Structure formats: structure tokens, C-alpha cells
Coordinates of C-alpha atoms and ligand atoms in Angstrom, one line a residue:
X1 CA 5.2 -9.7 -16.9
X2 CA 1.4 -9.9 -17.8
X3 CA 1.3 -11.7 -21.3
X4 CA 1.0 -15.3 -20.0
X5 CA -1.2 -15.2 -16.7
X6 CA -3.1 -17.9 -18.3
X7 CA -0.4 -20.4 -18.4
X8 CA 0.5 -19.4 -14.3
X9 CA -1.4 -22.1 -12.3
X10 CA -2.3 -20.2 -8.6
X11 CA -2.1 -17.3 -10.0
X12 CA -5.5 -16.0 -8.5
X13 CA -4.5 -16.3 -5.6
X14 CA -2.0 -13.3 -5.9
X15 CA -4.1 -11.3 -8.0
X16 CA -6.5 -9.9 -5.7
X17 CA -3.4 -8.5 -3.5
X18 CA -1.9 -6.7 -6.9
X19 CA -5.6 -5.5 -7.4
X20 CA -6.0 -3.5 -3.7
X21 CA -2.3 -2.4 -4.3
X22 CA -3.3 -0.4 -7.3
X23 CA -6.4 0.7 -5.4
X24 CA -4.5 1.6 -2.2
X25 CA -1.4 3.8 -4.0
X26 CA -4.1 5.3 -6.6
X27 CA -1.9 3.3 -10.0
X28 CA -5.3 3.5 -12.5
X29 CA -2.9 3.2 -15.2
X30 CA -1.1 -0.1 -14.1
X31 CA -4.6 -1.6 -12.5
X32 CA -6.8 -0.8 -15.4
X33 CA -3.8 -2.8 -17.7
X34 CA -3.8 -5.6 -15.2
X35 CA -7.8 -5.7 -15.6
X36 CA -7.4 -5.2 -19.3
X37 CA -5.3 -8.7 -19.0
X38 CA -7.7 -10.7 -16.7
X39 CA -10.3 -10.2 -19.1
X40 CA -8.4 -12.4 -21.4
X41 CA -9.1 -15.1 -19.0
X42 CA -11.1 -16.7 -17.2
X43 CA -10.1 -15.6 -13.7
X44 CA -13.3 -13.3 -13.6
X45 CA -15.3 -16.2 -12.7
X46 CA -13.4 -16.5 -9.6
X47 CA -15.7 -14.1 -7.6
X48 CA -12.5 -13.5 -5.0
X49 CA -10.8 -12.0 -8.4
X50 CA -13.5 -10.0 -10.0
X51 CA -14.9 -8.9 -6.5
X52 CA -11.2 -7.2 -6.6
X53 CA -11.2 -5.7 -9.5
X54 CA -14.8 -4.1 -8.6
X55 CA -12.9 -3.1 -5.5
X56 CA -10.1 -1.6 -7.1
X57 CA -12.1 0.9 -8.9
X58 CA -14.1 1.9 -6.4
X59 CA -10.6 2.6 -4.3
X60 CA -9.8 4.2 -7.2
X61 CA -12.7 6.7 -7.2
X62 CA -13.8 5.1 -10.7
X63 CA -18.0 4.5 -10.0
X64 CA -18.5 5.1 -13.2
X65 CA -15.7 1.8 -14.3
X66 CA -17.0 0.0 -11.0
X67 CA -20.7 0.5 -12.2
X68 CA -19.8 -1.4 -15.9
X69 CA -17.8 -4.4 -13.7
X70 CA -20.3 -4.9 -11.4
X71 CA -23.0 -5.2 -14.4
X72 CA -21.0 -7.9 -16.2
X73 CA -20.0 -10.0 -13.0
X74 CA -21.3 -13.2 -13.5
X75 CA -21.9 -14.1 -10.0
X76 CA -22.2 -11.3 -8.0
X77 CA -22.6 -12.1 -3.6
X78 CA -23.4 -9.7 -0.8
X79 CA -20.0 -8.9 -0.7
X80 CA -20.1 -7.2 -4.1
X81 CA -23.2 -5.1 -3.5
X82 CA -22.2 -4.1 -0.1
X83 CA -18.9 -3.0 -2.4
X84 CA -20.9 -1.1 -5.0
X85 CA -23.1 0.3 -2.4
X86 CA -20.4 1.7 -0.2
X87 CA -18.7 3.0 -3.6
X88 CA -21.6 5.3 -4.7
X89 CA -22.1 6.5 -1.3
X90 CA -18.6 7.7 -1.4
X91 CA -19.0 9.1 -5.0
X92 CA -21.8 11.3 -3.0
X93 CA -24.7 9.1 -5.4
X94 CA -26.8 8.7 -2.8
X95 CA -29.9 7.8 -4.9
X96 CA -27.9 5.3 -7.1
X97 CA -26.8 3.9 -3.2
X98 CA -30.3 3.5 -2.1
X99 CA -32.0 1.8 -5.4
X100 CA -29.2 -1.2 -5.6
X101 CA -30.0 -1.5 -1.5
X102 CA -33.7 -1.9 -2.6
X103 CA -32.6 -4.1 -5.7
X104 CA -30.3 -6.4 -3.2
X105 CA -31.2 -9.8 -3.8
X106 CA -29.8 -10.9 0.2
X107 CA -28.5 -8.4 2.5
X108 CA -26.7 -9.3 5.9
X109 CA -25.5 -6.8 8.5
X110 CA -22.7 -5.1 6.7
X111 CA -25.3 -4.2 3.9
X112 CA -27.5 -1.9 6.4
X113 CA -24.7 -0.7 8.1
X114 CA -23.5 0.6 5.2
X115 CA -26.5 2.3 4.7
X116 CA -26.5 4.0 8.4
X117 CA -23.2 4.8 7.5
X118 CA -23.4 6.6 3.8
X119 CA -26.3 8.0 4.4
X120 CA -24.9 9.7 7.8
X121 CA -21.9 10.0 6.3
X122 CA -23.6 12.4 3.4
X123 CA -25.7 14.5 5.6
X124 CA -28.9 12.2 5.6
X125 CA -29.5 11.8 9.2
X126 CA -33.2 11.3 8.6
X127 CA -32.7 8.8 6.0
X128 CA -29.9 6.5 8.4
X129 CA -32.3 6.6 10.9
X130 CA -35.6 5.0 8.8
X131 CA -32.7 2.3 7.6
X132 CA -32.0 1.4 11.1
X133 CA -35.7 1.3 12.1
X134 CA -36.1 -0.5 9.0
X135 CA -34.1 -3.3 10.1
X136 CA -35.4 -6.6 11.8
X137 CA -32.3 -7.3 13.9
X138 CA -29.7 -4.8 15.0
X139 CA -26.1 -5.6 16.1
X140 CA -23.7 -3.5 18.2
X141 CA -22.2 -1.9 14.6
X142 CA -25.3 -0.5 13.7
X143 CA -26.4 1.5 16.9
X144 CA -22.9 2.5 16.6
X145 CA -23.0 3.9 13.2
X146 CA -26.2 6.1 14.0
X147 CA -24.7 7.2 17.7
X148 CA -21.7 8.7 15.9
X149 CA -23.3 9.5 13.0
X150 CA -25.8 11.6 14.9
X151 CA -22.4 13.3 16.4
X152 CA -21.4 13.6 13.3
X153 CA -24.4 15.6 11.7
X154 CA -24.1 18.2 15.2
X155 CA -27.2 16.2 16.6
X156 CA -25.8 15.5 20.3
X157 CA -29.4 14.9 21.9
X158 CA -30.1 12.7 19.8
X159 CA -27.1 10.8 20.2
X160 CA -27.4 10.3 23.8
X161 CA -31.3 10.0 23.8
X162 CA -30.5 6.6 21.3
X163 CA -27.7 5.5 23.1
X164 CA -30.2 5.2 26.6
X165 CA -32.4 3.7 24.5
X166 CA -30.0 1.0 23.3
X167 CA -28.9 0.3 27.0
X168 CA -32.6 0.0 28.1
X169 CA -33.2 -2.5 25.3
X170 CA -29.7 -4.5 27.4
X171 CA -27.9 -3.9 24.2
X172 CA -23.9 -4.1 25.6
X173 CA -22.1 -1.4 24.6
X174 CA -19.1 -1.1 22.6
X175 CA -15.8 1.1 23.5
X176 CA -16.5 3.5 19.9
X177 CA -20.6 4.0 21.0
X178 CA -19.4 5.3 24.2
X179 CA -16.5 7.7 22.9
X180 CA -19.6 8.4 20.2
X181 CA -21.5 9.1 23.3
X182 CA -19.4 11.0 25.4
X183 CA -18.5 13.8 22.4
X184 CA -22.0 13.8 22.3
X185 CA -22.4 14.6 25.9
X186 CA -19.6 17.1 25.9
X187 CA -21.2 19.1 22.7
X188 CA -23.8 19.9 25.1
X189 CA -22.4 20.2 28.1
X190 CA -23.7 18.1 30.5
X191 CA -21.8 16.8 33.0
X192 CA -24.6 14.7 35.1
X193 CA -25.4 12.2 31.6
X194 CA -21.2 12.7 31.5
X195 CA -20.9 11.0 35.2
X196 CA -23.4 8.7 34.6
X197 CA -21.3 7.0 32.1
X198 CA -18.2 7.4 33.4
X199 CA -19.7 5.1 36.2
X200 CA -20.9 2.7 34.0
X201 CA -17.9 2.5 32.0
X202 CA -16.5 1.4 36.1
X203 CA -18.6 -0.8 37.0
X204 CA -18.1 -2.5 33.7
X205 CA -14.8 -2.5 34.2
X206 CA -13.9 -1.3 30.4
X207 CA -10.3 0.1 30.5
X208 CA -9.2 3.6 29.9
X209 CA -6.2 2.5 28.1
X210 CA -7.7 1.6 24.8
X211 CA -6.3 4.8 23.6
X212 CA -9.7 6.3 22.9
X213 CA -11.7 6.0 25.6
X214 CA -9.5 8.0 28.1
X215 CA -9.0 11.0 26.1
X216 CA -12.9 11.0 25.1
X217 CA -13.5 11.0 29.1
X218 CA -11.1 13.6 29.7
X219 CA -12.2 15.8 26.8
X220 CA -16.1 15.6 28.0
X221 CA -15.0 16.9 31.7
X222 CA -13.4 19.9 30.5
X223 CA -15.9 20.7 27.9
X224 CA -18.2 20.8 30.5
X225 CA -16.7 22.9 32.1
X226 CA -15.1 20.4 34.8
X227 CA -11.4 20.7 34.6
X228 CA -10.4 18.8 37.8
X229 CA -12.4 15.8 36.5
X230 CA -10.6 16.3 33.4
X231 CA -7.5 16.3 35.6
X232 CA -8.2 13.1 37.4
X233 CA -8.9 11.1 34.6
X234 CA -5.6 12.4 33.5
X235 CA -4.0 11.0 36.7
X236 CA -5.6 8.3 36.7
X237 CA -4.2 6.7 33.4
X238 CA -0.7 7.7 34.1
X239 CA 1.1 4.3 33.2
X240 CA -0.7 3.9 30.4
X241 CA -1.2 7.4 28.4
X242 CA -1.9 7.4 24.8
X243 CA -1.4 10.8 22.4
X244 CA -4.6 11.3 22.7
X245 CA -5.0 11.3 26.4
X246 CA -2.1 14.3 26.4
X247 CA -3.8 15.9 23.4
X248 CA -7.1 16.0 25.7
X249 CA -5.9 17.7 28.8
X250 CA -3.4 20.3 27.0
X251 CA -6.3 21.5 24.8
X252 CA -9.0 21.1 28.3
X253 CA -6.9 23.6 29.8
X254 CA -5.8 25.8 27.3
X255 CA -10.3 26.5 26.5
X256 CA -10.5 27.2 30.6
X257 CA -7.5 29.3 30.3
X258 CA -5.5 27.9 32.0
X259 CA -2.6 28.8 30.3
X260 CA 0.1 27.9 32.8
X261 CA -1.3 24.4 33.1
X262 CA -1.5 23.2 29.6
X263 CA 2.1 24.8 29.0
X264 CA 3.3 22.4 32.0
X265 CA 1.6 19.0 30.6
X266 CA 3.7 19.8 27.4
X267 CA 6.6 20.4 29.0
X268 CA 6.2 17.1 30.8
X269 CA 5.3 15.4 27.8
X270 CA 9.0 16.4 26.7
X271 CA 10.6 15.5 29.9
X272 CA 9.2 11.8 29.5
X273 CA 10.1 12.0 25.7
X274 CA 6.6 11.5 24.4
X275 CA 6.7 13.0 21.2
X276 CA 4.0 15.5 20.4
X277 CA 2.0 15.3 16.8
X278 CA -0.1 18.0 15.0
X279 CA -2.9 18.2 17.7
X280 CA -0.7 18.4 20.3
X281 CA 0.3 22.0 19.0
X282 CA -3.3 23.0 18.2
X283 CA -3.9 22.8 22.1
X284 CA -0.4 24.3 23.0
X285 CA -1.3 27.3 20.8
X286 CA -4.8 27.8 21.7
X287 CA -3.2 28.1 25.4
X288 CA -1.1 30.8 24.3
X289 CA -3.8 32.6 22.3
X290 CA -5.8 32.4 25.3
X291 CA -3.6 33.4 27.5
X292 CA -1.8 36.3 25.6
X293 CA 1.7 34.7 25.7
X294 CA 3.1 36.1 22.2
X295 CA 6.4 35.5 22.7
X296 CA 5.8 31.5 23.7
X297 CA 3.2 31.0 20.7
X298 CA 5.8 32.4 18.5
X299 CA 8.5 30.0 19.6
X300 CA 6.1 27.0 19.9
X301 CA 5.1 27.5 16.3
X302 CA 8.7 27.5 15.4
X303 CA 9.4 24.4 17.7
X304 CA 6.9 22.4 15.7
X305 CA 8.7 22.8 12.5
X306 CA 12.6 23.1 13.9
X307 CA 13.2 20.0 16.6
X308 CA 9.7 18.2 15.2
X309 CA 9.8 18.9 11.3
X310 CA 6.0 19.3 11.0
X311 CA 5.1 21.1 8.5
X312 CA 1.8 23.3 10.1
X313 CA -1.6 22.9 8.7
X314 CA -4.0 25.8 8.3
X315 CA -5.1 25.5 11.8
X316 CA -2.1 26.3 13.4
X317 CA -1.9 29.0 11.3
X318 CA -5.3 30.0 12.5
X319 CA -4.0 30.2 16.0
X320 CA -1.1 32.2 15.4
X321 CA -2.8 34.6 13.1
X322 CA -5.9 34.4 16.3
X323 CA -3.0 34.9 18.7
X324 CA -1.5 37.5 17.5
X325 CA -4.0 39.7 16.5
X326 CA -6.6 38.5 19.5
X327 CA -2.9 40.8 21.6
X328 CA -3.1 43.4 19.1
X329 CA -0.5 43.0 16.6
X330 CA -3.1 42.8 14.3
X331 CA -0.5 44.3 11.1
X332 CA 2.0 41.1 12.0
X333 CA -0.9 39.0 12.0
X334 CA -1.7 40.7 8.5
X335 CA 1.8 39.6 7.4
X336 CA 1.6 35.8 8.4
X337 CA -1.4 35.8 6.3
X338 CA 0.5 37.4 3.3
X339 CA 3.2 35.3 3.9
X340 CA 1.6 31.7 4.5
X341 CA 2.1 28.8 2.0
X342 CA -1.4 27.7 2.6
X343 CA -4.6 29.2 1.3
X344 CA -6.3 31.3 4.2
X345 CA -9.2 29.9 5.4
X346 CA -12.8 31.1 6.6
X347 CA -11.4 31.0 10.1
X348 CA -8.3 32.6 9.8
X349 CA -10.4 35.5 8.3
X350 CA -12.8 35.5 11.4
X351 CA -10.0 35.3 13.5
X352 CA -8.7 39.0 11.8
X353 CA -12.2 39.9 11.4
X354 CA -12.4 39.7 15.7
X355 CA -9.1 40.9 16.3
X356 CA -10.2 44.2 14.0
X357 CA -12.9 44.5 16.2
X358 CA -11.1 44.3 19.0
X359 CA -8.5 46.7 18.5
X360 CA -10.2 49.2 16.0
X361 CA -8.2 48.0 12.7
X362 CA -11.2 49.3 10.4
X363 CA -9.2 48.8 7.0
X364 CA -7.9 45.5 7.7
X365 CA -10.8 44.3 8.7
X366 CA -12.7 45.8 6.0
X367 CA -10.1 43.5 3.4
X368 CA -10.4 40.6 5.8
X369 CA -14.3 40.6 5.8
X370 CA -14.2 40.9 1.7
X371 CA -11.9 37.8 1.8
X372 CA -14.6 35.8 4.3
X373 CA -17.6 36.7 2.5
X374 CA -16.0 35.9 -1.0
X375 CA -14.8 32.4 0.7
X376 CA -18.8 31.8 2.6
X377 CA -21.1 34.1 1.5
X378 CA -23.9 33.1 3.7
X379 CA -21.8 33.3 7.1
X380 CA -23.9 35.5 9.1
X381 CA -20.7 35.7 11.6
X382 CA -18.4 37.4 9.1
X383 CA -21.8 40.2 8.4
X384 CA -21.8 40.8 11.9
X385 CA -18.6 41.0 12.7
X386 CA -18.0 43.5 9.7
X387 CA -21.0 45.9 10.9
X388 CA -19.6 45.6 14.6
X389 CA -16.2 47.0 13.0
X390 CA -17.8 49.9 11.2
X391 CA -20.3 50.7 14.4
X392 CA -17.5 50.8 16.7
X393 CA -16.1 53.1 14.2
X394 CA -19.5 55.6 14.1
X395 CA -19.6 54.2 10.2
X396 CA -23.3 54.0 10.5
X397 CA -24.0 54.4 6.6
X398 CA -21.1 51.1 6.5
X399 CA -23.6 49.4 9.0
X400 CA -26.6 49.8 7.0
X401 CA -24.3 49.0 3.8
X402 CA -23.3 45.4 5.2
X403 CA -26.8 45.3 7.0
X404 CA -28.4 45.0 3.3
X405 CA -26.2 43.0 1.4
X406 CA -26.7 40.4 4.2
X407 CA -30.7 40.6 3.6
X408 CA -30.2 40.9 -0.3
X409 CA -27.9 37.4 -0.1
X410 CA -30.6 35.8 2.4
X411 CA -28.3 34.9 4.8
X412 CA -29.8 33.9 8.0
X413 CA -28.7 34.4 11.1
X414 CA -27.7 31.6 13.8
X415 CA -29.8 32.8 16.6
X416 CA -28.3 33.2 20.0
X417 CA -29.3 30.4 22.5
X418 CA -28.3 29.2 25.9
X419 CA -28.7 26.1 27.8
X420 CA -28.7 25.1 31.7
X421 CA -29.5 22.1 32.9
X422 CA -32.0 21.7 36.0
X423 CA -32.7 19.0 37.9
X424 CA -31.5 16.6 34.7
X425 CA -33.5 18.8 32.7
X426 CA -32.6 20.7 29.6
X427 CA -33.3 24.3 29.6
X428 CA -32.9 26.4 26.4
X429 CA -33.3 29.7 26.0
X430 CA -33.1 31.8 23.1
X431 CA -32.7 35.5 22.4
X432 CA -35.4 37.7 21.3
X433 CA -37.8 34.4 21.2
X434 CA -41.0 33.9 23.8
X435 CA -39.9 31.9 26.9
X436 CA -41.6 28.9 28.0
X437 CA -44.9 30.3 29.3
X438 CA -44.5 28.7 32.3
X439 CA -41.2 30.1 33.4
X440 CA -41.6 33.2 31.5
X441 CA -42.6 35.5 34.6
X442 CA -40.6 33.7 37.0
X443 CA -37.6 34.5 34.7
X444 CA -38.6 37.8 33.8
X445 CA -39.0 39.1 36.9
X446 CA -35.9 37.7 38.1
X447 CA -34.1 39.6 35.7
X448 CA -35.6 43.1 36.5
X449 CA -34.5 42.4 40.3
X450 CA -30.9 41.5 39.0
X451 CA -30.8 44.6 36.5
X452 CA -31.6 46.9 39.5
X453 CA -29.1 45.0 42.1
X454 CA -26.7 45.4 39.3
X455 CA -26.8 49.1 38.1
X456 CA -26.4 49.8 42.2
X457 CA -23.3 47.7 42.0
X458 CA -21.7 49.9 39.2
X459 CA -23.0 47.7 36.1
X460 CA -24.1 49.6 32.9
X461 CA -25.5 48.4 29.8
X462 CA -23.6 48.5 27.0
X463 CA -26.1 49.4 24.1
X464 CA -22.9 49.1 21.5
X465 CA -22.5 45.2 22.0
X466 CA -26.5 44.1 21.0
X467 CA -25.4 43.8 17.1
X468 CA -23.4 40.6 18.0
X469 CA -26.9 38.2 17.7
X470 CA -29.4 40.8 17.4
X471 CA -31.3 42.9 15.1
X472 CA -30.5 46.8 15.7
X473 CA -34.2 48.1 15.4
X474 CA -34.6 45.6 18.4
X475 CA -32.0 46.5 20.3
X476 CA -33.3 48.6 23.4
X477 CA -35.6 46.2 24.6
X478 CA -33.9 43.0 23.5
X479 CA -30.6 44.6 25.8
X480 CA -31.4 42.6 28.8
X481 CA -32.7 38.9 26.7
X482 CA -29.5 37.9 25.7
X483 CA -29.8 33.9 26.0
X484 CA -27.2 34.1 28.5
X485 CA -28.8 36.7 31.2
X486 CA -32.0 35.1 30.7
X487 CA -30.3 31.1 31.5
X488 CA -28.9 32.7 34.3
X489 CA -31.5 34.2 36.0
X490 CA -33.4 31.0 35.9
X491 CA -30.2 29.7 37.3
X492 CA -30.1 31.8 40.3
X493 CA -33.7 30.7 40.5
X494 CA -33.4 26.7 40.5
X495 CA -30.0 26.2 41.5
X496 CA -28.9 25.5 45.2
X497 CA -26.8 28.5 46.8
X498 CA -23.3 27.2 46.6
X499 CA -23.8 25.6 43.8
X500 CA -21.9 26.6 40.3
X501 CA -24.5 27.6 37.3
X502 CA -22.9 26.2 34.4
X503 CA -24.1 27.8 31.0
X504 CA -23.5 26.7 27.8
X505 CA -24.2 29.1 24.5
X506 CA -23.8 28.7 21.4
X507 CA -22.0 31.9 20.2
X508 CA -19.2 34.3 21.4
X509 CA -20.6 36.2 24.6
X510 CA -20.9 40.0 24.5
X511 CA -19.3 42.2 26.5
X512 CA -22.3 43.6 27.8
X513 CA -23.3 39.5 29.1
X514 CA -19.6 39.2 30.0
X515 CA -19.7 42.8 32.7
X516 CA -23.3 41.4 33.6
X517 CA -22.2 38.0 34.7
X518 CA -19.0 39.8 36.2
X519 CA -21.1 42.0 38.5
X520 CA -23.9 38.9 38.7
X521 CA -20.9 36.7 40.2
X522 CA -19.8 39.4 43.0
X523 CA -23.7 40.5 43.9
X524 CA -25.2 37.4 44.0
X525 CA -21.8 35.6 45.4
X526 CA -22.0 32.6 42.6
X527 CA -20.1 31.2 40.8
X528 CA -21.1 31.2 36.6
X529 CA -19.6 29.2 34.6
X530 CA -20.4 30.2 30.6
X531 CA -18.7 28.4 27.8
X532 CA -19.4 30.2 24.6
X533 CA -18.3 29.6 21.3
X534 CA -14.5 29.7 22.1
X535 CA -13.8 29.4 25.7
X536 CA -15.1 29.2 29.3
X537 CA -15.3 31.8 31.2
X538 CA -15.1 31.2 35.1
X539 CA -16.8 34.1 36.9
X540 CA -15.9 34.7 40.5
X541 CA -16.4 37.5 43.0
X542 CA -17.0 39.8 40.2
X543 CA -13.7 38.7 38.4
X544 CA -13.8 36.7 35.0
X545 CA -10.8 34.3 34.4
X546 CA -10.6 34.8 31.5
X547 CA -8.8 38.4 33.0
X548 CA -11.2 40.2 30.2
X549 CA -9.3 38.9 27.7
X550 CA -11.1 36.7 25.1
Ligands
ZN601 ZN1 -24.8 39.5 25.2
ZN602 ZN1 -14.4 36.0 30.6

């Protein structure tokens, strides 16, 4: 089919759309013969036929190809250097990227945003960010790329601290930077920046029903910790719900616990014949998990693969193995994880590793932690979680054991920190770290009152739970400066009676912080609301709802 392409007249015109279909169904064999013919002719002068084949390779993962093409095009345009640039960044040659950017001979807008893009794409924040300052004029794409790429490399504030920035220099938003925005907002958890463009995306009259935009509105209520929001956003796009929008509110409720709820939107979702996808089952599981429903997670997970022939990913998996030990059938949990197709992952180790905890399953746990730290050796989670095991057990020479080897392979841990916000202001607080000199008495001594109304209300403090973000030699007198106790005393402080104090932190909360804010709730007749690193806990008149099961 190949030998003449010389004698067929148009022929270039076709060739290009032979050249992406080798790069699109990876056929290196068939599109490196197809080059091997072109190079007979003289079709690579045709820039649209040798930008192709430079294309092609790259598609193809071939850099190293891609690299010798583009050095022997005779006329090479912007579009083939964006091309090569874009390749290497995907190759992860970020240095090779940067020195054809600085040896461009014209670049137009797609060349710096494919900087902003590699670069954030590859971990370089920093480096995105001195492109985009770099550049003379900036379109809509570009603040785009280094909103989401900001998201992207767990930066949140400052995502939303550039996207004000690009509204006070009357750039017009587009539908992605908001969705960028709004997962930035909901990482962090506040729900005042949240509103604030929710009302702009009114008045603006952008619709919900772009697919995205609804479900990223609906997903930043409840990660703030504002279901009913969540809920009328829901509502409010009835007629015109995408997957997404579903996928939102089943996995809103299931992290409030709401168990019931989520269970209901699914069930709705079949009534109206919506079919469900992979995500859809990731919320409907994590509602079970949450809500201690073995039977339904069970039959859910078999659902998925019987009436909707998905096969499940290692995240579902996760959940069940999460749900059923988190309920204490930590051995049958044990057994999914023998039996899965799928490698186990780091979370479906941590998953065991808290369920062990939980339930006093030292010698499973023991395996499990082996299997995490082999997987991420510098995980301080899967350290702590192990030495939790053995000091629940009164294996104190364990303790020390795991203690050691976590100092010997340098692993650091994540420091426990909470945040509140005041006024529009962020407060963070972290534990066993000076407070802000300026609050520090205020808070301090707020938190001696509360210990005292407390202990008279029946609270004790449980020394055991300190090893979950703090060192053990610190222990007695860290107790009490757990980020969480310390946001919400200077909560209870600043925040008008009647009014919620929302808490966001970082890491799982303790059981100590979790009877404190119990007690807090009922004394101080508050509501808390405390999203940790897996759920939100609502507390209430001394009652959590998450039933003191999380
Ligand atoms: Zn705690
Ligand atoms: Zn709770």
C-alpha cells in the first residue's frame, strides 16, 4: 500500500490523519514504516506532514525519535516547538523543556501556556509561576493553567489568592478557573470565599448545567461542611443533572454521614434510569463504610459488577476492605485482600492498619504495616499507626522498635494543624508549635477554663490517644494542644453564640479531641463542626454524628 506514495497526487492531505492514528492507538511499528516511506519523498517539506510525524512520536512516547525529527525539519513554526516542548515535559525532561522555550525563535500564547502547564504538571509550581510573571500579556488559558495547577500541587491559598487577583485586574473568568477555584476553596474549607463565588457565578448568569460547574458547587458546600447548600444546588439543577452533579451529592453525604441520604439519591438515580459509573460507587461505598451498613456495601459492590459489569478499581476495593474492617470483620477484610485481582495499595493497607487499631488485631496489623512501609517507606501515618497498635497492646518494647526505625529512615512527620476562619480570616494552629503571640494567652487561658468545665462534666483525658500526631516524651503537657482544642477555644472566643465553629484539620482526630469536642458541644451548647482527614464530624449536645463511629 506504501511503495508508490510518490506517484499519489493529494496524498498529503491524508497523511497527517494516518500519522495521529498511529499515535492515538500506540502502532510504532506501522507509523515508524509509514515515516520510513515519507522519507523517500518529499512530503517532509510540507510542514502539516512533518509537524505530524513529530507529533506522532511524541504520542507515541518516542522523545528520544521526536528529538532527531524535529532536528532535521527544515522549517520548523511555533507549532512544532510548542509540540517538542509539550513532548519533553511529558517525558518528565523538564530541563530539555525549558532550554528549547529559551531557544524559541517566536512564541505565541500556547508556547507559555505550555510552560505553566509542564512545569505544574511536573511538580514545579515555583517555576510555572516565574513563566507566568514572565509573560507580557496573559489570556484567560494562562491564569487558568496556574489556578488549577496551584490545585493541583495541594496549594489552595494560593489558588484563590491568584484567582482575586485576576478578577481585580477585570480579567473575565472562565467556567474551568472557577471549578479550579472552587476545589480550591473546598480543600480549605471555607465557605464565606465559597458563597462569594457562588454569587458571582449568579449575577453573571454562568449556567450550572455545563456539567462541571454544578457538581464543583455542590462538592465545595459539603466539603465545607455545608450539606444543605450542597442539597440546594442539587435541587436546583434538577432538569438538567450531569454524572457528576449525582456523583457530588452521594459522596457530600456519605463524608457527613449521612448514610441514609446518599443511599436514597442512588436509589433515585436508578428510579430515573441514570446509569451510575465508577465514582458513583466510590460515594455509595464510602456511605456504607461510614455508616456501618455491611450487609448493603457487600451487595453494592456486587451490584457494580452484576447489573453494571464494572470491573472495580483498587479504590473500591479500598472501601470494602475500609468497610469491613472499620465494623470489625477485620479477618474477612484480610481475605478480600488475599483474594483481590489487583495489587493492594498504600491505602488499602492503612485502611487494615486502622481497622487493627480499632479492634485490637495486633498480628494482622503487624503484616499489614510490613506491607505499607515496604510499599512507602517514609509514610509517617503507617509508623504511627503501627506503634498505636502495639501501645494499645502494652507492646512498649514494639513501640520503641517502630519509634526507631522511623528516626533511622528519616521520616518526618506531617504535623497536626487546624484551621478556623474569623472574621474572613484564616486561623491556623498547630500542635506542639508556639501560637501567635498575640492570641496565645487569650487561647491559653480559654483552654484551662474549658479543661476544668469539662472534667466537672465527666470528660477525662485520654493519655493513650497523644501518639496519633505527637511525640511520646511530649505527651503530658502537649495532651491539651492538640490543633483541634486549641482552634476551638479560640472559636468559642471569636465566634457569635449561636453560631456553628467549623474546624478544619488536617489529620484523623483523636479520640481524646473527639470526647473533648463531645463534652465542649453539650457544656458550652455549640455546635462544632470538625472535618478531619476522612469525615466530618457534627457535634451536638454532647452527641457526635458520626455515633462514635469513624
Ligand atoms: Zn487529638
Ligand atoms: Zn464523630
Amino acid at each position: 500500500m506504501l511503495h508508490h506514495l510518490e506517484n499519489l497526487r493529494g496524498v498529503e492531505f491524508s497523511l497527517p490523519s494516518v500519522l495521529k492514528a498511529c499515535g492515538k492507538i500506540s502502532a510504532f511499528e506501522e507509523g515508524r514504516q509509514l515515516h520510513g516511506q515519507i522519507l523517500k519523498t518529499q512530503f517532509l517539506l510540507d510542514p502539516f506532514v512533518s509537524n505530524s510525524v513529530l507529533r506522532m512520536y511524541l504520542e507515541l512516547g518516542e522523545v528520544g525519535i521526536a528529538r532527531w525529527v524535529f532536528d532535521k525539519m527544515p522549517d520548523r513554526d511555533v507549532f512544532s516547538w510548542n509540540s517538542i516542548i509539550s513532548g519533553c515535559f511529558k517525558a518528565g525532561e523538564v530541563e530539555s523543556a525549558r532550554k528549547m522555550f529559551d531557544e524559541i525563535p517566536e512564541r505565541d500564547m500556547v508556547t507559555w501556556n505550555s510552560m505553566i502547564d509542564g512545569y505544574m504538571k511536573c511538580g514545579e509550581w515555583k517555576l510555572a509561576r516565574d513563566i507566568f510573571d514572565e509573560m507580557g500579556q496573559r489570556d484567560i488559558v494562562s491564569w487558568t493553567a496556574v489556578i488549577s495547577g496551584y490545585v493541583l500541587n495541594g496549594r489552595p491559598k494560593d489558588a484563590l489568592e491568584l484567582f482575586k487577583k485576576m478578577l481585580d485586574l477585570r480579567f473575565q473568568p472562565d467556567v474551568a478557573s472557577i471549578v479550579s477555584v472552587l476545589s480550591a476553596i473546598a480543600d480549605l474549607g471555607f465557605v464565606e470565599e465559597g458563597k462569594w463565588v457562588h454569587a458571582f457565578v449568579r449575577r453573571n448568569k454562568i449556567r450550572l448545567s455545563s456539567g462541571v460547574l454544578g457538581s464543583a458547587l455542590i462538592d465545595m458546600y459539603a466539603k465545607c461542611g455545608y450539606i444543605e447548600n450542597a442539597y440546594h444546588v442539587f435541587k436546583s439543577v434538577m432538569h438538567r443533572r450531569s454524572i457528576g452533579d449525582w456523583n457530588s451529592m452521594i459522596s457530600g453525604l456519605a463524608v457527613h454521614g449521612l448514610d441514609q441520604e446518599a443511599l436514597a439519591i442512588f436509589h433515585e438515580m436508578e428510579t430515573r434510569e441514570i446509569v451510575p459509573n465508577e465514582i458513583t460507587f466510590l460515594g455509595v461505598l464510602t456511605a456504607c463504610s461510614h455508616g456501618g451498613l455491611v450487609q448493603e456495601g457487600q451487595f453494592y459492590f456486587k451490584l457494580m459488577q452484576g447489573r453494571y459489569q464494572m470491573v472495580p478499581r483498587i479504590q473500591h476495593y479500598g472501601c470494602l476492605i475500609d468497610l469491613l474492617g472499620r465494623a470489625g470483620h477485620v479477618e474477612e477484610a484480610d481475605q478480600v485482600i488475599k483474594e483481590m485481582p489487583i495489587a493492594p495499595d498504600l491505602l488499602v493497607w492503612k485502611a487494615m492498619l486502622s481497622a487493627c487499631l480499632k479492634h485490637g488485631q495486633v498480628t494482622i496489623g503487624e503484616c499489614a504495616g510490613m506491607h505499607a512501609i515496604e510499599l512507602a517507606p517514609h509514610d509517617s501515618g503507617t509508623y504511627i499507626l503501627l506503634s498505636n497498635i502495639y501501645a494499645k497492646a502494652g507492646r512498649w518494647a514494639d513501640v520503641t522498635r517502630i519509634r526507631s526505625m522511623m528516626k533511622e529512615s528519616g521520616v518526618r512527620k506531617v504535623p497536626g494543624s487546624s484551621r478556623i476562619v474569623v472574621d474572613g480570616d484564616i486561623h491556623e494552629f498547630l500542635a506542639g508549635k508556639e501560637i501567635n503571640l498575640r492570641y496565645r494567652y487569650m487561647v491559653l487561658s480559654k483552654l484551662e477554663e474549658m479543661m476544668c468545665r469539662l472534667k466537672m462534666e465527666g470528660y477525662e483525658p485520654d493519655l493513650t490517644q497523644v501518639l496519633v500526631d505527637v511525640e511520646e516524651e511530649e505527651k503530658e503537657g502537649l495532651l491539651s494542644l492538640h490543633s483541634e482544642k486549641l482552634a476551638i477555644s479560640f472559636g468559642l472566643i471569636n465566634i457569635n453564640k449561636g453560631q456553628p465553629i467549623h474546624v478544619v484539620k488536617n489529620l484523623r482526630v483523636c479520640c481524646d479531641c473527639h470526647s473533648f469536642c463531645k463534652t465542649a458541644s453539650k457544656v458550652y451548647n455549640r455546635t462544632i463542626i470538625l472535618r478531619d482527614q476522612s469525615r466530618f464530624h457534627h457535634f451536638k449536645k454532647g452527641l457526635c454524628s458520626c455515633n462514635d463511629y469513624w
